[in-house]
Coordinates of C-alpha atoms and ligand atoms in Angstrom, one line a residue:
X1 CA 64.4 155.1 6.1
X2 CA 67.8 153.4 7.4
X3 CA 70.4 151.7 4.9
X4 CA 70.3 148.0 5.7
X5 CA 73.9 147.1 7.2
X6 CA 74.5 144.5 4.8
X7 CA 75.3 146.8 1.9
X8 CA 79.0 147.1 1.1
X9 CA 80.4 149.7 -0.7
X10 CA 83.4 147.8 -3.7
X11 CA 86.3 147.0 -2.5
X12 CA 88.5 149.5 -4.6
X13 CA 92.6 149.2 -3.8
X14 CA 93.0 152.5 -1.6
X15 CA 96.3 153.0 -4.0
X16 CA 93.6 153.9 -6.8
X17 CA 91.3 156.5 -5.3
X18 CA 92.2 159.7 -6.5
X19 CA 92.7 161.5 -3.2
X20 CA 95.2 162.6 -1.1
X21 CA 97.0 159.9 1.2
X22 CA 95.3 161.6 4.7
X23 CA 91.5 161.1 3.0
X24 CA 92.0 157.7 1.7
X25 CA 92.9 157.2 5.4
X26 CA 89.9 158.4 6.9
X27 CA 87.9 156.9 4.2
X28 CA 89.2 153.6 5.4
X29 CA 86.2 153.8 7.8
X30 CA 82.7 154.0 5.4
X31 CA 79.2 154.8 6.2
X32 CA 80.3 157.3 8.7
X33 CA 76.7 159.3 8.4
X34 CA 74.7 155.9 8.8
X35 CA 74.4 154.4 11.9
X36 CA 76.1 151.6 11.6
X37 CA 79.8 152.6 10.3
X38 CA 82.1 150.1 8.4
X39 CA 86.0 150.0 9.4
X40 CA 87.4 148.2 6.8
X41 CA 90.7 148.3 8.6
X42 CA 89.8 146.3 11.7
X43 CA 92.7 144.4 12.0
X44 CA 96.2 145.3 12.2
X45 CA 96.7 142.6 9.2
X46 CA 94.3 145.1 7.3
X47 CA 95.7 148.1 8.6
X48 CA 98.8 147.2 7.1
X49 CA 98.0 145.6 4.0
X50 CA 96.0 149.2 3.6
X51 CA 99.8 150.6 4.2
X52 CA 101.2 148.6 1.9
X53 CA 98.4 149.0 -1.1
X54 CA 99.0 153.0 -0.4
X55 CA 102.3 153.0 -0.8
X56 CA 103.5 154.1 2.9
X57 CA 105.4 150.4 3.3
X58 CA 106.7 148.2 1.0
X59 CA 105.9 144.8 0.8
X60 CA 108.7 143.4 2.4
X61 CA 108.5 146.1 4.9
X62 CA 105.1 144.8 5.6
X63 CA 106.7 141.2 6.6
X64 CA 109.0 142.4 8.5
X65 CA 107.0 144.3 10.4
X66 CA 104.6 141.6 11.0
X67 CA 107.4 139.1 12.2
X68 CA 108.0 141.3 14.8
X69 CA 104.9 141.7 15.9
X70 CA 104.7 138.1 16.7
X71 CA 107.5 138.4 19.3
X72 CA 105.8 141.9 20.7
X73 CA 102.0 141.6 20.3
X74 CA 101.5 145.0 22.8
X75 CA 103.3 146.6 19.6
X76 CA 100.9 145.3 17.5
X77 CA 98.4 146.7 19.5
X78 CA 99.5 150.1 20.3
X79 CA 100.2 150.4 16.3
X80 CA 96.5 149.8 15.9
X81 CA 95.0 152.4 18.5
X82 CA 97.8 155.1 17.5
X83 CA 96.1 154.6 14.0
X84 CA 92.7 154.7 14.9
X85 CA 93.5 157.5 17.2
X86 CA 94.8 159.5 14.0
X87 CA 92.4 158.9 11.9
X88 CA 89.5 160.0 14.1
X89 CA 91.2 163.2 14.8
X90 CA 92.1 164.3 10.7
X91 CA 88.4 163.2 10.7
X92 CA 87.4 165.7 12.9
X93 CA 89.8 168.2 11.6
X94 CA 88.4 167.7 8.2
X95 CA 84.9 168.1 9.5
X96 CA 85.4 171.3 11.1
X97 CA 87.3 172.6 7.8
X98 CA 84.3 171.9 5.7
X99 CA 81.7 172.8 8.5
X100 CA 83.9 176.4 9.5
X101 CA 83.8 174.9 13.2
X102 CA 85.8 176.1 15.3
X103 CA 88.9 173.3 15.5
X104 CA 89.3 170.6 17.8
X105 CA 92.3 171.5 20.2
X106 CA 92.8 167.7 21.3
X107 CA 92.1 166.2 17.6
X108 CA 94.9 169.0 16.0
X109 CA 97.3 167.7 19.2
X110 CA 97.1 164.1 18.0
X111 CA 97.9 165.2 14.4
X112 CA 100.6 167.4 15.5
X113 CA 102.2 164.4 17.8
X114 CA 101.8 162.7 14.8
X115 CA 103.8 164.7 12.6
X116 CA 106.6 164.8 15.0
X117 CA 107.4 168.3 14.7
X118 CA 106.1 169.6 18.5
X119 CA 108.9 167.7 19.8
X120 CA 110.1 171.6 18.5
X121 CA 107.6 173.4 19.5
X122 CA 106.1 173.5 15.8
X123 CA 102.8 172.5 14.9
X124 CA 99.8 174.2 13.1
X125 CA 97.2 175.7 15.6
X126 CA 93.8 177.8 14.9
X127 CA 94.4 181.7 14.1
X128 CA 91.5 184.0 13.0
X129 CA 89.1 180.9 12.0
X130 CA 92.0 179.0 10.0
X131 CA 95.3 176.7 10.7
X132 CA 98.3 178.2 10.9
X133 CA 101.8 177.0 11.4
X134 CA 103.3 178.2 15.1
X135 CA 106.4 177.9 16.4
X136 CA 107.3 178.6 19.5
X137 CA 111.2 178.6 19.3
X138 CA 113.0 181.7 17.6
X139 CA 116.4 180.0 17.7
X140 CA 115.8 177.4 15.7
X141 CA 113.6 179.5 13.2
X142 CA 115.2 178.8 10.0
X143 CA 114.4 175.2 10.4
X144 CA 111.1 175.2 11.6
X145 CA 110.0 177.8 9.2
X146 CA 111.3 175.6 5.9
X147 CA 109.7 172.5 7.6
X148 CA 105.5 173.2 6.1
X149 CA 107.6 174.1 2.6
X150 CA 109.9 171.0 2.8
X151 CA 106.4 168.9 4.0
X152 CA 104.3 170.3 1.3
X153 CA 106.8 169.4 -1.3
X154 CA 106.9 165.7 0.0
X155 CA 102.8 165.7 0.5
X156 CA 102.9 167.4 -3.4
X157 CA 105.0 165.1 -4.5
X158 CA 103.7 161.4 -3.0
X159 CA 100.2 162.5 -3.3
X160 CA 97.8 161.9 -6.7
X161 CA 98.3 165.6 -8.0
X162 CA 102.4 165.0 -8.2
X163 CA 101.5 164.2 -11.9
X164 CA 99.6 167.2 -12.6
X165 CA 102.6 169.8 -12.2
X166 CA 102.6 172.0 -15.0
X167 CA 105.2 175.0 -15.9
X168 CA 103.5 178.0 -17.6
X169 CA 103.7 177.9 -21.4
X170 CA 103.7 181.5 -22.0
X171 CA 106.1 182.5 -24.8
X172 CA 107.9 185.5 -22.8
X173 CA 109.3 182.8 -20.6
X174 CA 106.9 183.2 -17.2
X175 CA 108.0 180.0 -16.0
X176 CA 105.5 179.9 -13.0
X177 CA 104.9 176.3 -11.9
X178 CA 100.8 175.0 -11.2
X179 CA 98.7 172.3 -10.4
X180 CA 96.5 171.2 -13.4
X181 CA 93.3 170.3 -11.9
X182 CA 91.3 171.2 -15.0
X183 CA 89.4 168.0 -16.0
X184 CA 91.2 167.3 -19.7
X185 CA 94.0 168.0 -18.2
X186 CA 95.4 170.6 -20.8
X187 CA 95.5 173.7 -18.8
X188 CA 98.6 175.8 -20.1
X189 CA 99.3 179.1 -18.3
X190 CA 99.5 180.0 -15.0
X191 CA 96.7 182.3 -15.3
X192 CA 93.8 183.1 -17.4
X193 CA 93.7 186.8 -16.3
X194 CA 97.9 187.1 -17.3
X195 CA 99.4 184.9 -19.4
X196 CA 96.5 183.2 -20.6
X197 CA 94.9 186.5 -21.5
X198 CA 98.0 187.7 -23.1
X199 CA 98.2 184.5 -25.2
X200 CA 94.5 184.8 -26.4
X201 CA 95.2 188.6 -27.4
X202 CA 98.4 187.4 -29.2
X203 CA 96.3 185.0 -31.4
X204 CA 93.9 188.0 -32.1
X205 CA 96.7 189.8 -32.8
X206 CA 98.2 187.8 -35.0
X207 CA 94.6 186.9 -36.8
X208 CA 94.0 190.7 -37.4
X209 CA 97.2 191.9 -38.1
X210 CA 97.4 194.9 -35.5
X211 CA 100.2 196.6 -34.3
X212 CA 100.8 197.5 -30.7
X213 CA 100.7 195.0 -28.1
X214 CA 100.4 196.4 -24.1
X215 CA 103.0 194.2 -22.0
X216 CA 101.3 193.0 -18.9
X217 CA 103.0 192.6 -15.4
Ligands
ZN1 ZN1 102.5 182.2 -16.9

């Protein structure tokens, strides 16, 4: 049975949805698995509003950009085209990831171009069924090898998981960091197999007045 075209999902402000920014952007198209898809950011105005709501642009920047586009309508069109192209490329790449299928080279090219890294010969590329960072240049290796780490940090800090970073509470001073993905947000140790297990053994030891404790790691 086909779903009726008039059914719409509730308009949840994008910043309130607990997903990575790129997924929220991909999801500006609803009903992708239906015949009649629904693009929620069909106009540049709607697109700009979305960016502002998602925290990508602040309100005053959006106002200035809109004023500029009044004078340069071609720029507005280019912006909308680039945004849609990137959105659909990310969608294709994520679909390949989900389905374990070969990554679409042209989609990867669009994503790499949008990061600006390709200018230096850096980008993501398929290798043995997964994506890896690849750099062509040896002379800028230090910069290029550090960039993915820096982007990862920025992505984490600006993403929905930024408030979930914790440090292991192991009493020996383990100090490892982790992202607490637990529903109750009460994870205390870097791993249950190591520090978590040791804490459990320790509790047991105190409770039962035992003697020696073997140190792990
Ligand atoms: Zn630990």
